[in-house]
Short mmCIF file of C-alpha atoms and ligand atoms in Angstrom, two decimals:
data_model
loop_
_atom_site.label_atom_id
_atom_site.label_comp_id
_atom_site.label_asym_id
_atom_site.label_seq_id
_atom_site.Cartn_x
_atom_site.Cartn_y
_atom_site.Cartn_z
CA MET A 283 -12.37 2.68 -19.24
CA GLN A 284 -14.16 3.90 -16.14
CA VAL A 285 -16.67 6.76 -16.45
CA LEU A 286 -16.71 8.99 -13.37
CA TYR A 287 -19.31 11.54 -12.42
CA ARG A 288 -18.52 15.14 -11.54
CA SER A 289 -20.65 18.00 -10.39
CA THR A 290 -21.63 20.74 -12.83
CA ARG A 291 -20.58 23.18 -10.10
CA GLY A 292 -17.15 21.66 -9.70
CA THR A 293 -16.36 21.78 -6.00
CA ASP A 294 -17.33 18.19 -5.18
CA LYS A 295 -15.11 15.18 -5.89
CA ALA A 296 -15.60 12.66 -8.69
CA TYR A 297 -17.82 9.66 -7.97
CA THR A 298 -18.38 6.26 -9.50
CA ALA A 299 -21.72 5.71 -11.22
CA SER A 300 -23.13 3.77 -8.27
CA GLU A 301 -22.07 6.50 -5.83
CA ALA A 302 -23.58 9.20 -8.04
CA ILE A 303 -26.85 7.27 -8.26
CA LEU A 304 -26.96 6.94 -4.48
CA LYS A 305 -26.26 10.62 -3.91
CA GLY A 306 -28.70 11.89 -6.54
CA LEU A 307 -27.53 15.48 -6.29
CA SER A 308 -23.97 16.67 -5.69
CA GLU A 309 -23.04 18.20 -2.31
CA ASP A 310 -22.36 21.55 -3.96
CA GLY A 311 -25.89 21.65 -5.37
CA GLY A 312 -24.74 20.76 -8.88
CA LEU A 313 -25.84 17.87 -11.05
CA PHE A 314 -23.66 14.88 -11.81
CA VAL A 315 -22.35 14.64 -15.35
CA PRO A 316 -20.19 11.88 -16.84
CA ASP A 317 -16.58 13.03 -17.20
CA ARG A 318 -16.75 11.78 -20.79
CA ILE A 319 -19.61 10.52 -22.91
CA PRO A 320 -18.81 6.94 -23.89
CA LYS A 321 -18.94 6.04 -27.57
CA LEU A 322 -21.49 3.61 -28.89
CA ASP A 323 -18.73 1.62 -30.55
CA LEU A 324 -21.02 -0.85 -32.30
CA PRO A 325 -21.98 -1.04 -35.96
CA LEU A 326 -25.38 0.68 -36.23
CA SER A 327 -26.66 -2.33 -38.14
CA ALA A 328 -26.18 -4.39 -34.96
CA LEU A 329 -28.83 -2.27 -33.27
CA ALA A 330 -31.45 -3.39 -35.75
CA GLY A 331 -31.64 -6.90 -34.34
CA MET A 332 -31.55 -6.04 -30.65
CA THR A 333 -34.36 -6.34 -28.16
CA TYR A 334 -35.05 -3.44 -25.84
CA GLN A 335 -33.24 -5.22 -23.03
CA GLU A 336 -30.18 -5.89 -25.17
CA THR A 337 -30.08 -2.28 -26.29
CA ALA A 338 -30.40 -1.17 -22.67
CA TYR A 339 -27.45 -3.30 -21.71
CA GLU A 340 -25.24 -1.96 -24.51
CA VAL A 341 -26.04 1.66 -23.66
CA MET A 342 -26.03 1.43 -19.90
CA ARG A 343 -22.89 -0.63 -19.44
CA ARG A 344 -20.95 2.13 -21.17
CA PHE A 345 -22.13 4.72 -18.64
CA LEU A 346 -22.44 2.69 -15.46
CA THR A 347 -18.96 1.26 -15.55
CA ASP A 348 -18.72 0.12 -11.94
CA PHE A 349 -21.73 -2.20 -12.26
CA THR A 350 -20.82 -5.77 -13.19
CA ALA A 351 -22.38 -7.33 -16.30
CA GLU A 352 -24.40 -9.61 -14.08
CA GLU A 353 -25.67 -6.78 -11.86
CA LEU A 354 -26.69 -4.67 -14.79
CA LYS A 355 -28.39 -7.50 -16.65
CA GLN A 356 -30.33 -8.37 -13.50
CA CYS A 357 -31.49 -4.76 -13.11
CA ILE A 358 -32.57 -4.64 -16.76
CA GLU A 359 -34.44 -7.93 -16.54
CA ASN A 360 -36.27 -6.88 -13.40
CA ALA A 361 -37.25 -3.56 -14.92
CA TYR A 362 -38.35 -4.31 -18.47
CA ASP A 363 -40.64 -7.27 -17.94
CA GLU A 364 -44.41 -7.89 -17.90
CA LYS A 365 -44.95 -4.57 -16.18
CA PHE A 366 -44.92 -3.35 -19.77
CA ASP A 367 -47.94 -4.30 -21.83
CA THR A 368 -45.85 -5.08 -24.92
CA PRO A 369 -42.60 -7.04 -25.34
CA LYS A 370 -41.40 -4.22 -27.57
CA ILE A 371 -41.35 -2.03 -24.43
CA ALA A 372 -41.26 1.14 -26.54
CA PRO A 373 -43.14 0.59 -29.83
CA LEU A 374 -42.60 2.91 -32.76
CA VAL A 375 -45.83 3.82 -34.56
CA GLU A 376 -45.88 5.54 -37.94
CA LYS A 377 -48.72 7.98 -38.68
CA ASN A 378 -48.76 10.44 -41.57
CA GLY A 379 -45.06 9.77 -42.19
CA THR A 380 -43.97 10.68 -38.65
CA PHE A 381 -42.78 8.15 -36.08
CA TYR A 382 -44.29 8.20 -32.61
CA LEU A 383 -42.07 6.50 -30.07
CA GLU A 384 -44.62 5.31 -27.54
CA LEU A 385 -42.94 5.56 -24.16
CA PHE A 386 -46.10 4.89 -22.19
CA HIS A 387 -46.49 1.14 -22.07
CA GLY A 388 -45.25 0.74 -18.49
CA ALA A 389 -47.02 0.46 -15.15
CA THR A 390 -48.18 4.08 -14.92
CA ILE A 391 -48.67 4.78 -18.64
CA ALA A 392 -46.25 7.70 -18.91
CA PHE A 393 -42.66 7.85 -20.10
CA LYS A 394 -41.35 8.18 -16.55
CA ASP A 395 -41.76 4.40 -16.31
CA MET A 396 -38.94 3.95 -18.81
CA ALA A 397 -36.42 5.08 -16.21
CA LEU A 398 -38.29 4.61 -12.96
CA SER A 399 -38.88 0.94 -13.46
CA ILE A 400 -35.12 0.42 -13.41
CA LEU A 401 -33.99 3.09 -10.94
CA PRO A 402 -35.01 1.15 -7.78
CA HIS A 403 -32.91 -1.79 -8.98
CA LEU A 404 -29.94 0.41 -9.82
CA LEU A 405 -30.26 2.11 -6.47
CA THR A 406 -30.54 -1.01 -4.33
CA THR A 407 -27.66 -2.58 -6.28
CA ALA A 408 -25.63 0.59 -5.74
CA ALA A 409 -26.43 0.52 -2.02
CA LYS A 410 -25.17 -3.05 -1.77
CA LYS A 411 -22.01 -2.25 -3.71
CA ASN A 412 -21.24 0.66 -1.42
CA GLN A 413 -22.09 -1.09 1.87
CA VAL A 414 -24.86 1.36 2.68
CA LYS A 415 -26.51 0.43 5.96
CA ASN A 416 -29.05 3.24 6.15
CA GLU A 417 -32.55 2.94 4.82
CA ILE A 418 -32.80 4.96 1.63
CA VAL A 419 -35.47 7.62 1.57
CA ILE A 420 -36.48 8.71 -1.91
CA LEU A 421 -37.68 12.30 -1.91
CA THR A 422 -39.51 13.30 -5.03
CA ALA A 423 -41.25 16.38 -6.34
CA THR A 424 -43.63 15.57 -9.14
CA SER A 425 -45.57 17.45 -11.77
CA GLY A 426 -47.83 14.39 -11.89
CA ASP A 427 -46.11 11.48 -13.61
CA THR A 428 -42.79 11.04 -11.82
CA GLY A 429 -44.43 10.57 -8.43
CA LYS A 430 -46.65 7.71 -9.47
CA ALA A 431 -44.00 6.03 -11.58
CA ALA A 432 -41.46 6.30 -8.76
CA MET A 433 -43.88 4.85 -6.22
CA ALA A 434 -44.80 2.02 -8.55
CA GLY A 435 -41.08 1.28 -8.86
CA PHE A 436 -40.22 1.56 -5.16
CA ALA A 437 -43.38 0.20 -3.50
CA ASP A 438 -42.36 -2.47 -0.99
CA VAL A 439 -38.74 -2.53 -2.19
CA PRO A 440 -36.85 -3.56 0.99
CA GLY A 441 -34.51 -0.94 2.42
CA THR A 442 -36.32 1.97 0.78
CA ARG A 443 -39.06 4.46 1.53
CA ILE A 444 -40.50 6.97 -0.86
CA ILE A 445 -42.08 10.34 -0.14
CA VAL A 446 -43.74 12.17 -3.01
CA PHE A 447 -44.74 15.86 -3.06
CA TYR A 448 -47.15 17.07 -5.74
CA PRO A 449 -48.88 20.41 -6.42
CA LYS A 450 -52.38 19.87 -5.04
CA ASN A 451 -54.09 21.80 -7.84
CA GLY A 452 -51.56 21.20 -10.57
CA VAL A 453 -52.12 17.62 -11.74
CA SER A 454 -54.87 15.92 -13.73
CA PRO A 455 -57.68 14.12 -11.84
CA ILE A 456 -56.44 10.76 -13.09
CA GLN A 457 -52.87 11.59 -12.09
CA GLU A 458 -54.01 12.54 -8.60
CA LYS A 459 -56.18 9.45 -8.23
CA GLN A 460 -53.25 7.30 -9.34
CA MET A 461 -51.06 8.79 -6.63
CA VAL A 462 -53.42 8.95 -3.67
CA THR A 463 -54.47 5.32 -4.15
CA GLN A 464 -50.86 4.09 -4.11
CA LYS A 465 -50.36 0.93 -2.08
CA GLY A 466 -47.15 -0.15 -0.37
CA LYS A 467 -46.14 0.20 3.27
CA ASN A 468 -43.18 2.40 2.35
CA THR A 469 -45.00 4.95 0.17
CA TYR A 470 -46.10 8.44 1.28
CA VAL A 471 -47.87 11.06 -0.82
CA VAL A 472 -48.20 14.70 0.23
CA GLY A 473 -50.03 17.51 -1.61
CA ILE A 474 -48.49 21.01 -1.61
CA THR A 475 -50.52 24.21 -1.74
CA GLY A 476 -48.18 25.60 -4.40
CA ASN A 477 -46.97 24.72 -7.87
CA PHE A 478 -44.44 22.16 -9.10
CA ASP A 479 -41.52 24.57 -8.81
CA ASP A 480 -42.37 25.12 -5.13
CA ALA A 481 -42.32 21.37 -4.57
CA GLN A 482 -39.07 20.92 -6.51
CA THR A 483 -37.36 23.81 -4.73
CA GLY A 484 -38.47 22.38 -1.37
CA VAL A 485 -36.99 18.99 -2.22
CA LYS A 486 -33.72 20.50 -3.44
CA LYS A 487 -33.46 22.48 -0.20
CA MET A 488 -33.86 19.34 1.87
CA PHE A 489 -31.14 17.63 -0.15
CA ASN A 490 -28.78 20.50 0.63
CA ASP A 491 -29.69 20.71 4.32
CA LYS A 492 -26.64 19.31 6.15
CA GLU A 493 -28.32 19.51 9.54
CA LEU A 494 -31.29 17.50 8.35
CA ALA A 495 -28.93 14.94 6.76
CA ALA A 496 -27.13 14.51 10.09
CA GLN A 497 -30.42 14.04 11.96
CA LEU A 498 -31.50 11.43 9.44
CA ASP A 499 -28.19 9.63 9.50
CA ALA A 500 -28.40 9.35 13.28
CA ALA A 501 -31.82 7.73 12.85
CA GLY A 502 -30.59 5.33 10.13
CA PHE A 503 -31.85 7.11 7.01
CA GLN A 504 -30.35 8.84 4.02
CA PHE A 505 -31.96 10.71 1.15
CA SER A 506 -31.75 9.86 -2.49
CA SER A 507 -33.59 11.25 -5.45
CA ALA A 508 -35.81 9.72 -8.09
CA ASN A 509 -36.11 13.02 -9.94
CA SER A 510 -34.67 13.33 -13.39
CA ILE A 511 -31.61 15.01 -11.89
CA ASN A 512 -30.44 11.52 -10.86
CA ILE A 513 -28.10 10.07 -13.47
CA GLY A 514 -29.73 6.73 -12.75
CA ARG A 515 -32.73 8.15 -14.56
CA LEU A 516 -30.95 9.97 -17.30
CA VAL A 517 -28.91 7.01 -18.52
CA PRO A 518 -31.89 4.63 -18.99
CA GLN A 519 -33.55 7.36 -21.05
CA VAL A 520 -30.72 7.35 -23.57
CA VAL A 521 -31.66 3.77 -24.38
CA TYR A 522 -34.94 4.30 -26.21
CA TYR A 523 -33.47 6.73 -28.72
CA VAL A 524 -30.86 4.14 -29.63
CA TYR A 525 -33.59 1.49 -29.72
CA ALA A 526 -35.81 3.63 -31.97
CA TYR A 527 -32.94 4.11 -34.40
CA GLY A 528 -32.40 0.36 -34.50
CA LYS A 529 -36.09 -0.25 -35.20
CA LEU A 530 -36.15 2.30 -38.03
CA LEU A 531 -33.18 0.48 -39.55
CA ALA A 532 -34.79 -2.91 -39.05
CA GLU A 533 -37.95 -1.77 -40.78
CA GLY A 534 -36.02 -0.28 -43.66
CA LYS A 535 -37.35 3.21 -42.93
CA ILE A 536 -33.84 4.68 -42.90
CA HIS A 537 -30.45 3.62 -44.20
CA GLU A 538 -27.50 3.06 -41.93
CA GLY A 539 -26.00 6.36 -40.83
CA GLU A 540 -29.01 8.44 -41.95
CA LYS A 541 -29.69 11.29 -39.56
CA ILE A 542 -33.07 11.57 -37.91
CA ASN A 543 -34.60 14.42 -35.93
CA VAL A 544 -36.29 14.05 -32.58
CA VAL A 545 -39.08 16.13 -31.10
CA VAL A 546 -39.45 16.06 -27.34
CA PRO A 547 -42.26 17.59 -25.28
CA THR A 548 -40.14 19.15 -22.57
CA GLY A 549 -40.47 20.13 -18.94
CA ASN A 550 -37.46 19.44 -16.77
CA PHE A 551 -35.25 18.88 -19.86
CA GLY A 552 -34.36 15.29 -18.91
CA ASN A 553 -35.85 13.47 -21.85
CA ILE A 554 -34.39 15.74 -24.51
CA LEU A 555 -31.01 15.78 -22.77
CA ALA A 556 -30.99 11.98 -22.96
CA ALA A 557 -31.52 12.27 -26.74
CA TYR A 558 -28.60 14.70 -26.90
CA TYR A 559 -26.42 12.26 -24.95
CA ALA A 560 -27.39 9.58 -27.48
CA LYS A 561 -26.04 11.81 -30.22
CA LEU A 562 -22.85 12.46 -28.27
CA MET A 563 -22.47 8.68 -28.05
CA GLY A 564 -22.49 8.61 -31.82
CA LEU A 565 -26.11 7.99 -32.78
CA PRO A 566 -26.90 9.83 -36.03
CA LEU A 567 -29.34 12.42 -34.75
CA GLY A 568 -29.92 15.78 -36.41
CA LYS A 569 -32.07 18.39 -34.73
CA PHE A 570 -33.40 18.32 -31.21
CA ILE A 571 -36.76 19.99 -31.37
CA CYS A 572 -37.64 21.17 -27.90
CA ALA A 573 -41.39 21.60 -27.51
CA SER A 574 -42.86 23.66 -24.68
CA ASN A 575 -46.40 24.50 -23.69
CA GLU A 576 -47.39 28.04 -22.67
CA ASN A 577 -44.73 27.90 -19.94
CA LYS A 578 -42.31 28.73 -22.72
CA VAL A 579 -39.13 29.55 -20.78
CA LEU A 580 -37.12 27.18 -22.94
CA TYR A 581 -38.43 28.62 -26.20
CA ASP A 582 -37.41 32.08 -25.01
CA PHE A 583 -34.05 30.73 -23.92
CA PHE A 584 -33.31 29.12 -27.29
CA SER A 585 -34.39 32.25 -29.15
CA THR A 586 -32.68 34.88 -26.98
CA GLY A 587 -30.00 33.13 -24.91
CA CYS A 588 -31.65 34.48 -21.79
CA TYR A 589 -33.20 32.09 -19.31
CA ASP A 590 -35.77 33.97 -17.27
CA ARG A 591 -38.17 32.30 -14.90
CA ASN A 592 -39.71 35.59 -13.76
CA ARG A 593 -43.14 35.20 -15.27
CA ALA A 594 -46.58 33.93 -14.46
CA PHE A 595 -46.81 30.17 -13.99
CA MET A 596 -49.48 28.81 -16.34
CA LEU A 597 -51.61 25.80 -15.56
CA THR A 598 -52.09 23.97 -18.84
CA ASN A 599 -53.60 20.75 -20.11
CA SER A 600 -50.09 19.29 -20.36
CA PRO A 601 -49.37 19.58 -16.61
CA SER A 602 -46.26 17.41 -16.63
CA MET A 603 -44.59 20.22 -18.56
CA ASP A 604 -45.80 23.06 -16.33
CA ILE A 605 -42.33 23.96 -15.17
CA LEU A 606 -40.37 27.20 -15.09
CA ILE A 607 -37.08 25.81 -13.80
CA SER A 608 -35.86 23.06 -16.09
CA SER A 609 -33.31 21.42 -13.82
CA ASN A 610 -31.56 19.29 -16.39
CA LEU A 611 -30.80 22.28 -18.58
CA GLU A 612 -27.91 22.87 -16.17
CA ARG A 613 -26.17 19.85 -17.67
CA LEU A 614 -26.43 21.37 -21.14
CA ILE A 615 -25.30 24.78 -19.89
CA TYR A 616 -22.25 23.17 -18.30
CA ARG A 617 -21.43 21.47 -21.57
CA ILE A 618 -21.86 24.51 -23.82
CA ALA A 619 -19.72 26.45 -21.35
CA GLY A 620 -16.92 24.05 -22.32
CA ASN A 621 -17.47 21.85 -19.23
CA ASP A 622 -16.50 24.82 -17.12
CA PRO A 623 -17.99 24.50 -13.62
CA GLU A 624 -17.18 28.09 -12.67
CA LYS A 625 -18.99 29.59 -15.62
CA ASN A 626 -21.94 27.30 -14.97
CA SER A 627 -22.00 28.10 -11.24
CA ARG A 628 -22.11 31.82 -11.92
CA LEU A 629 -25.12 31.38 -14.18
CA MET A 630 -26.90 29.11 -11.70
CA GLU A 631 -26.27 31.66 -8.95
CA GLY A 632 -28.01 34.20 -11.14
CA LEU A 633 -30.92 31.83 -11.51
CA ALA A 634 -31.16 31.29 -7.75
CA LYS A 635 -30.79 35.00 -6.93
CA ASP A 636 -32.56 36.86 -9.74
CA GLY A 637 -34.41 34.03 -11.42
CA LYS A 638 -32.47 34.51 -14.63
CA TYR A 639 -29.18 34.35 -16.49
CA GLU A 640 -27.86 35.06 -19.95
CA ILE A 641 -25.40 32.90 -21.85
CA THR A 642 -22.59 34.31 -24.00
CA ASP A 643 -22.67 34.39 -27.81
CA GLU A 644 -19.98 31.76 -27.82
CA MET A 645 -22.17 29.44 -25.77
CA LYS A 646 -25.10 30.17 -28.06
CA GLN A 647 -23.03 28.94 -30.98
CA ASN A 648 -22.99 25.53 -29.31
CA LEU A 649 -26.77 25.31 -29.32
CA GLN A 650 -27.28 25.06 -33.04
CA GLU A 651 -28.56 21.50 -32.92
CA PHE A 652 -31.46 22.67 -30.80
CA TYR A 653 -34.64 24.27 -32.02
CA GLY A 654 -37.18 25.54 -29.51
CA ASN A 655 -40.79 26.50 -29.97
CA TYR A 656 -44.05 26.26 -28.07
CA ALA A 657 -47.69 25.44 -28.59
CA THR A 658 -50.66 27.29 -27.16
CA GLU A 659 -53.52 25.39 -25.56
CA GLU A 660 -55.55 25.87 -28.72
CA GLU A 661 -52.79 24.63 -30.99
CA THR A 662 -52.34 21.59 -28.78
CA ALA A 663 -56.03 20.70 -28.89
CA GLY A 664 -56.03 21.29 -32.65
CA ALA A 665 -53.14 18.86 -33.10
CA ILE A 666 -55.02 16.12 -31.23
CA ARG A 667 -58.19 16.66 -33.23
CA ARG A 668 -56.42 16.82 -36.58
CA LEU A 669 -54.35 13.67 -36.16
CA TYR A 670 -57.40 11.82 -34.87
CA GLU A 671 -59.55 12.93 -37.78
CA GLU A 672 -56.86 12.08 -40.33
CA THR A 673 -55.68 8.76 -38.94
CA GLY A 674 -57.83 7.62 -36.00
CA TYR A 675 -54.76 7.80 -33.74
CA VAL A 676 -55.31 9.56 -30.41
CA MET A 677 -52.37 11.35 -28.76
CA ASP A 678 -52.15 12.69 -25.25
CA THR A 679 -51.79 16.43 -24.63
CA HIS A 680 -48.00 16.35 -24.07
CA THR A 681 -47.32 14.48 -27.27
CA ALA A 682 -49.68 16.92 -28.96
CA VAL A 683 -47.53 19.85 -27.84
CA ALA A 684 -44.64 18.13 -29.59
CA GLU A 685 -46.75 17.49 -32.67
CA ALA A 686 -47.86 21.13 -32.89
CA VAL A 687 -44.30 22.39 -32.47
CA TYR A 688 -43.04 19.93 -35.07
CA GLU A 689 -45.59 21.36 -37.52
CA LYS A 690 -44.21 24.85 -36.87
CA TYR A 691 -40.67 23.60 -37.34
CA ARG A 692 -41.49 22.03 -40.66
CA GLN A 693 -43.27 25.10 -41.93
CA GLU A 694 -40.38 27.33 -40.90
CA THR A 695 -37.52 25.17 -42.10
CA LYS A 696 -38.99 22.89 -44.79
CA ASP A 697 -36.80 20.22 -43.19
CA GLU A 698 -38.24 16.84 -44.17
CA THR A 699 -35.71 14.70 -42.30
CA LYS A 700 -37.35 11.58 -40.86
CA THR A 701 -38.54 12.42 -37.42
CA VAL A 702 -39.31 10.65 -34.18
CA ILE A 703 -41.70 12.28 -31.75
CA ALA A 704 -41.28 11.18 -28.15
CA SER A 705 -44.81 10.19 -27.20
CA THR A 706 -44.68 10.66 -23.46
CA ALA A 707 -48.06 9.65 -22.10
CA SER A 708 -51.06 7.53 -22.87
CA PRO A 709 -54.14 9.58 -23.81
CA PHE A 710 -55.93 7.68 -21.02
CA LYS A 711 -53.96 9.65 -18.47
CA PHE A 712 -55.36 12.97 -19.67
CA THR A 713 -58.72 11.79 -20.86
CA ARG A 714 -60.78 14.92 -20.30
CA SER A 715 -58.41 17.28 -22.10
CA VAL A 716 -57.93 14.78 -24.90
CA MET A 717 -61.64 14.12 -25.43
CA ASN A 718 -62.51 17.83 -25.19
CA SER A 719 -59.95 18.48 -27.91
CA ILE A 720 -61.70 16.03 -30.18
CA ASP A 721 -65.22 17.25 -29.45
CA GLY A 722 -66.63 19.60 -26.81
CA LYS A 723 -69.69 17.39 -26.39
CA TYR A 724 -67.71 14.93 -24.28
CA ASP A 725 -67.27 17.40 -21.42
CA ALA A 726 -70.58 16.33 -19.89
CA LEU A 727 -69.24 12.83 -19.17
CA SER A 728 -67.62 11.74 -15.90
CA ASP A 729 -63.90 10.90 -15.79
CA PHE A 730 -64.43 7.19 -16.15
CA GLU A 731 -67.20 7.50 -18.76
CA LEU A 732 -64.64 9.45 -20.74
CA VAL A 733 -62.18 6.61 -20.35
CA ASP A 734 -64.65 4.17 -21.88
CA GLN A 735 -65.56 6.58 -24.65
CA LEU A 736 -61.89 7.10 -25.51
CA SER A 737 -61.40 3.36 -25.64
CA ARG A 738 -64.28 3.16 -28.12
CA ILE A 739 -63.24 5.93 -30.47
CA ALA A 740 -59.53 5.03 -30.49
CA GLY A 741 -60.11 1.30 -30.69
CA VAL A 742 -57.61 0.79 -27.85
CA ARG A 743 -58.23 -1.26 -24.73
CA VAL A 744 -58.39 0.63 -21.42
CA PRO A 745 -54.92 0.24 -19.87
CA LYS A 746 -54.61 -1.80 -16.69
CA ALA A 747 -53.27 1.23 -14.84
CA ILE A 748 -56.62 2.95 -15.34
CA GLU A 749 -58.80 -0.08 -14.62
CA GLU A 750 -57.01 -0.44 -11.29
CA ILE A 751 -57.89 3.01 -10.00
CA ARG A 752 -61.55 3.00 -10.95
CA THR A 753 -62.59 1.70 -7.57
CA ALA A 754 -59.39 1.97 -5.52
CA PRO A 755 -59.72 3.65 -2.09
CA VAL A 756 -57.85 6.89 -1.33
CA LEU A 757 -54.97 6.05 1.02
CA HIS A 758 -53.17 9.42 1.16
CA ASP A 759 -54.87 12.74 1.86
CA ARG A 760 -52.26 14.98 3.44
CA VAL A 761 -51.97 18.56 2.11
CA ILE A 762 -49.44 21.08 3.47
CA ALA A 763 -47.75 24.37 2.59
CA ALA A 764 -44.38 24.11 0.83
CA GLU A 765 -42.55 25.51 3.88
CA GLU A 766 -43.77 22.58 5.94
CA MET A 767 -42.07 19.95 3.78
CA PRO A 768 -39.05 19.26 6.07
CA GLN A 769 -41.39 18.93 9.05
CA ALA A 770 -43.59 16.48 7.16
CA VAL A 771 -40.57 14.37 6.22
CA LYS A 772 -39.42 14.20 9.84
CA GLU A 773 -42.90 13.20 10.99
CA ILE A 774 -43.18 10.49 8.36
CA LEU A 775 -39.82 9.03 9.32
CA GLY A 776 -40.38 9.49 13.04
CA VAL A 777 -37.19 11.53 13.42
C1 PLP B 39 -42.26 14.39 -17.34
C2 PLP B 39 -43.04 14.49 -18.57
C3 PLP B 39 -42.62 15.32 -19.62
C4 PLP B 39 -41.40 16.20 -19.52
O1 PLP B 39 -40.21 15.45 -19.53
P1 PLP B 39 -38.85 16.13 -19.04
O2 PLP B 39 -37.86 15.03 -19.06
O3 PLP B 39 -39.13 16.63 -17.66
O4 PLP B 39 -38.54 17.23 -19.97
C5 PLP B 39 -43.37 15.34 -20.78
N1 PLP B 39 -44.50 14.60 -20.89
C6 PLP B 39 -44.91 13.80 -19.90
C7 PLP B 39 -46.18 13.03 -20.09
C8 PLP B 39 -44.21 13.70 -18.72
O5 PLP B 39 -44.63 12.90 -17.74
#
């Protein structure tokens, strides 16, 4: 049975998966959601023996129903190959009785690679299927990791260009170096003198700008999105939760049907929503523990039912989660509103106009599987230091936010259900914050001395992604105000 994609705001038509991937965002400003969540109609025991690629095929074919088996298998093969430094793709590591699902073994050593290594293939396949003649321009706002992962995926892919906007002072030095050294004739990187939300809002505005779209079309271009609002990113993220469950079964850590909890360090709400979709497919998941840093909008939302972005934006040591507007939450809101686009639209209007909205008690009842909490900067650093001292394992700052929140959850609830923490970045990507958490004495070292020191203390080889940027020349140095984004895009494309 075909799965079609509809807007969470309801006034657009239904699209096939490939059309929805091409469009990225719906015309009415809403996000595409599947009109039904397909069931994972496989015995769970079958998952235990599957490779990552096989699991990806079983999950994705159920969502992307207009892709042929051959097309989808080709996309999966091209994505999950030697770009990853382990054939397991997403290894599950047990420390102190908790399972860390390492999602950072791809080209840019953050979890964005899990979806962004396949999105270019899904997108170019979708373009072929739909006879698209225009060159596809990927517009992306990044809090640090998406931009690099998207560029790594799209660099020199024929028929595509990619323009990335990042907050000039809102990413880690390694993240920035990774982006501004990006090669590829079709890649463009632009710094914004604002924060991530400014960049994201600017990108969304361009997507909704009909006049701009017409100008581009006349010049042979059309926009698409690599942000986590694209269902072509969301669907591949469902895969690793299913895969992790299979591995736990294979290793005899759980019995078939046993529920597990997941903890997800959250920013734009894409990763945790993918886990929720895995549960809706039938995977035995219990609680979704949503971990925030000091930008704790989601914690406040889960505790009060009021989403309110009117607050100071905090720059933290987990910059990929420095977000006050969690775009993908809209998909959850739509669902807990009983898939009612009107109810959802009213709330999103409130968010656009007043920066806030409040859900009804009835909707709140539908959020019981979620638990939200947050970690302060100190708690995050403490979590890194403690796990390192106890086990020798070094986490990155985002994973550490999840770890610290999980500790709070356990103390509050005494829930000892087996738990998977989504480990979203390599510690090598946030070396200074990580090493400072372990011992203040490291702060005197340079960025790359820290890299070598981390390699020594963790007993882990320096990832290729870091070795590559040690000496790479800066190729992108443009910085603009957020209002100038449309102008910059036109200049880049020569429109
Ligand atoms: C993007 C990112 C997150 C947040 O993921 P969302 O899907 O936006 O919630 C967390 N950690 C890291 C390292 C990231 O790159």
